[in-house]
C-alpha positions in Angstrom: -152.9 28.7 64.7 -150.1 27.2 62.5 -147.6 24.8 63.9 -144.3 24.3 62.1 -142.4 21.0 62.4 -138.8 21.2 61.2 -137.2 17.8 60.7 -133.5 17.7 61.7 -131.2 15.0 60.4 -127.9 16.3 61.8 -126.7 17.2 58.3 -125.9 20.5 56.6 -129.2 20.9 54.7 -131.5 20.4 57.7 -129.3 22.8 59.7 -129.6 25.4 57.0 -133.3 24.9 56.9 -133.6 25.4 60.7 -131.6 28.6 60.5 -133.8 29.8 57.7 -136.9 29.1 59.9 -135.4 31.3 62.6 -134.5 34.0 60.1 -138.1 34.1 58.9 -139.2 34.5 62.6 -141.4 31.5 62.1 -143.9 31.0 65.0 -144.7 27.8 66.9 -141.5 26.0 65.8 -140.7 22.5 66.8 -137.4 20.9 65.8 -137.5 17.1 65.7 -134.8 14.5 65.2 -135.7 10.9 64.5 -133.1 8.7 66.2 -132.6 5.6 64.1 -130.2 4.1 66.7 -127.7 3.7 63.8 -126.2 7.2 63.4 -122.5 8.0 63.7 -121.3 9.2 67.1 -120.4 12.5 65.6 -124.0 13.0 64.3 -125.3 12.6 67.8 -122.7 15.0 69.2 -123.6 17.5 66.5 -127.4 17.2 67.2 -126.7 17.8 70.9 -124.6 20.9 70.0 -127.2 22.2 67.5 -130.0 21.6 70.0 -128.2 23.9 72.5 -127.6 26.6 69.8 -131.3 26.5 68.7 -132.5 26.7 72.2 -130.2 29.7 72.9 -131.3 31.5 69.7 -135.1 30.9 69.8 -135.9 29.1 73.0 -136.6 25.7 71.3 -134.3 22.8 71.4 -134.4 19.6 69.3 -136.8 16.8 70.6 -136.0 13.2 69.7 -138.3 10.5 68.6 -137.6 6.8 68.2 -139.4 4.0 66.5 -140.5 1.0 68.6 -140.9 -2.4 67.0 -141.4 -4.4 70.2 -145.0 -5.3 69.2 -144.0 -6.4 65.7 -141.2 -8.6 67.1 -143.6 -10.1 69.6 -146.0 -11.1 66.8 -143.1 -12.6 64.8 -142.0 -14.6 67.9 -145.6 -16.0 68.0 -145.3 -16.9 64.3 -142.0 -18.6 64.9 -143.2 -20.5 68.0 -146.4 -21.7 66.3 -146.3 -21.7 62.5 -142.7 -22.8 62.2 -143.3 -25.7 64.5 -146.5 -26.6 62.7 -144.6 -26.5 59.4 -142.0 -28.9 60.7 -139.1 -26.5 61.1 -136.4 -28.3 63.3 -136.9 -27.6 67.0 -133.2 -26.5 67.3 -133.8 -23.9 64.6 -137.0 -22.6 66.3 -135.3 -22.3 69.7 -132.3 -20.5 68.2 -134.6 -18.0 66.3 -136.6 -17.3 69.5 -133.3 -16.8 71.4 -132.3 -14.0 69.1 -135.7 -12.6 68.3 -136.0 -10.1 71.1 -136.1 -6.3 71.2 -132.7 -4.7 71.6 -133.9 -1.1 72.2 -132.0 -0.1 69.0 -134.6 1.0 66.4 -132.4 0.0 63.4 -131.5 -3.4 64.8 -135.1 -4.1 65.9 -136.4 -3.2 62.4 -134.0 -5.6 60.9 -135.1 -8.3 63.3 -138.7 -7.6 62.5 -138.1 -7.6 58.7 -135.8 -10.6 58.8 -133.2 -8.8 56.7 -131.0 -5.7 56.4 -132.1 -2.9 54.1 -130.5 -2.7 50.7 -130.6 -0.7 47.5 -133.6 -2.9 46.4 -135.3 -2.8 49.7 -135.2 0.7 51.1 -137.4 0.7 54.2 -135.2 2.6 56.7 -136.2 6.2 56.2 -139.9 5.4 56.1 -139.9 3.2 59.1 -137.3 4.9 61.3 -137.8 8.6 60.4 -141.1 9.4 58.7 -143.4 7.0 60.7 -142.2 8.0 64.2 -142.4 11.7 63.4 -145.8 11.2 61.9 -147.3 9.1 64.8 -145.5 10.8 67.8 -145.5 14.4 66.7 -147.7 15.2 63.8 -150.8 13.1 64.5 -151.2 14.4 68.1 -150.7 18.0 66.9 -153.5 17.6 64.3 -155.9 17.0 67.2 -155.0 20.4 68.7 -158.1 22.6 69.2 -158.0 25.7 67.1 -155.3 24.3 64.8 -155.4 25.9 61.3 -152.5 24.2 59.7 -149.5 22.0 60.5 -146.5 22.6 58.2 -143.8 19.9 57.9 -140.5 21.4 56.9 -138.3 19.0 54.8 -134.7 20.0 54.1 -134.2 18.3 50.7 -132.6 19.8 47.6 -133.3 19.1 44.0 -129.7 18.6 43.0 -129.2 15.8 45.6 -130.8 13.1 43.5 -133.1 12.4 40.5 -135.9 11.4 42.9 -135.8 14.9 44.5 -135.4 16.9 41.3 -139.1 17.4 40.6 -140.3 17.8 44.1 -142.4 21.0 44.6 -141.6 23.6 47.3 -145.2 23.5 48.5 -146.9 20.2 48.8 -150.0 18.9 50.5 -150.7 15.8 52.7 -154.2 16.9 53.5 -155.7 20.3 53.0 -154.7 23.3 50.9 -152.2 26.2 50.8 -154.6 28.6 49.1 -156.2 31.0 49.8 -154.6 30.3 53.2 -152.9 27.3 54.8 -155.3 24.6 56.0 -154.6 21.1 57.2 -151.3 19.1 57.0 -148.9 20.7 54.6 -145.3 20.1 53.4 -142.8 22.8 52.8 -139.4 22.3 51.2 -137.9 25.8 51.5 -134.4 24.9 50.2 -135.5 22.6 47.4 -133.9 25.0 44.8 -130.8 25.8 46.8 -127.2 25.0 45.8 -124.8 23.5 48.2 -123.0 26.9 48.2 -126.1 28.6 49.4 -126.4 26.0 52.2 -122.9 26.7 53.4 -123.4 30.4 53.1 -126.3 30.1 55.6 -124.0 28.3 57.9 -121.3 31.0 57.6 -123.9 33.7 58.2 -124.8 32.2 61.6 
């Protein structure tokens, strides 16, 4: 048995990839959207719309996962309450920090509270913490324990002409296992890595 996990971002490329998976009549499809809590309202509206369309076409909608940093924030609260005081941080500052250092339920804001900063071009931790990790821990890792599982294929809707970092990514990649002579283990597929933006929009128009 092979399970196929298609990551949905709410953008044009992941939508084209989802449609490609349907065109290929891919079996055991799961569409997953990692909700960062910091997307534009139109993105959420579009994911809702797309989920309904995918469910209508192939019987599978988009499931959502969200990161949870409540434990990390609790550990940081303990550090503030103990180490800060031991280090002589003024009590008013400790109290003010503890007043604000509480989970908000918004993954992006909670990540910033835990890290003690906002992400930047020099500290890019959003995608890993808010998208890759929750999909890995909440979807992929449980599926890898499925009896009779032959392979789990993670579909990634990235394209080479988007950035230098993506230019040399292979179409077929391996987290653990092998593609040959048959798929085994946890594998990565980037089926539109060589597509142009025109091909992406052509897929949209076709559907």
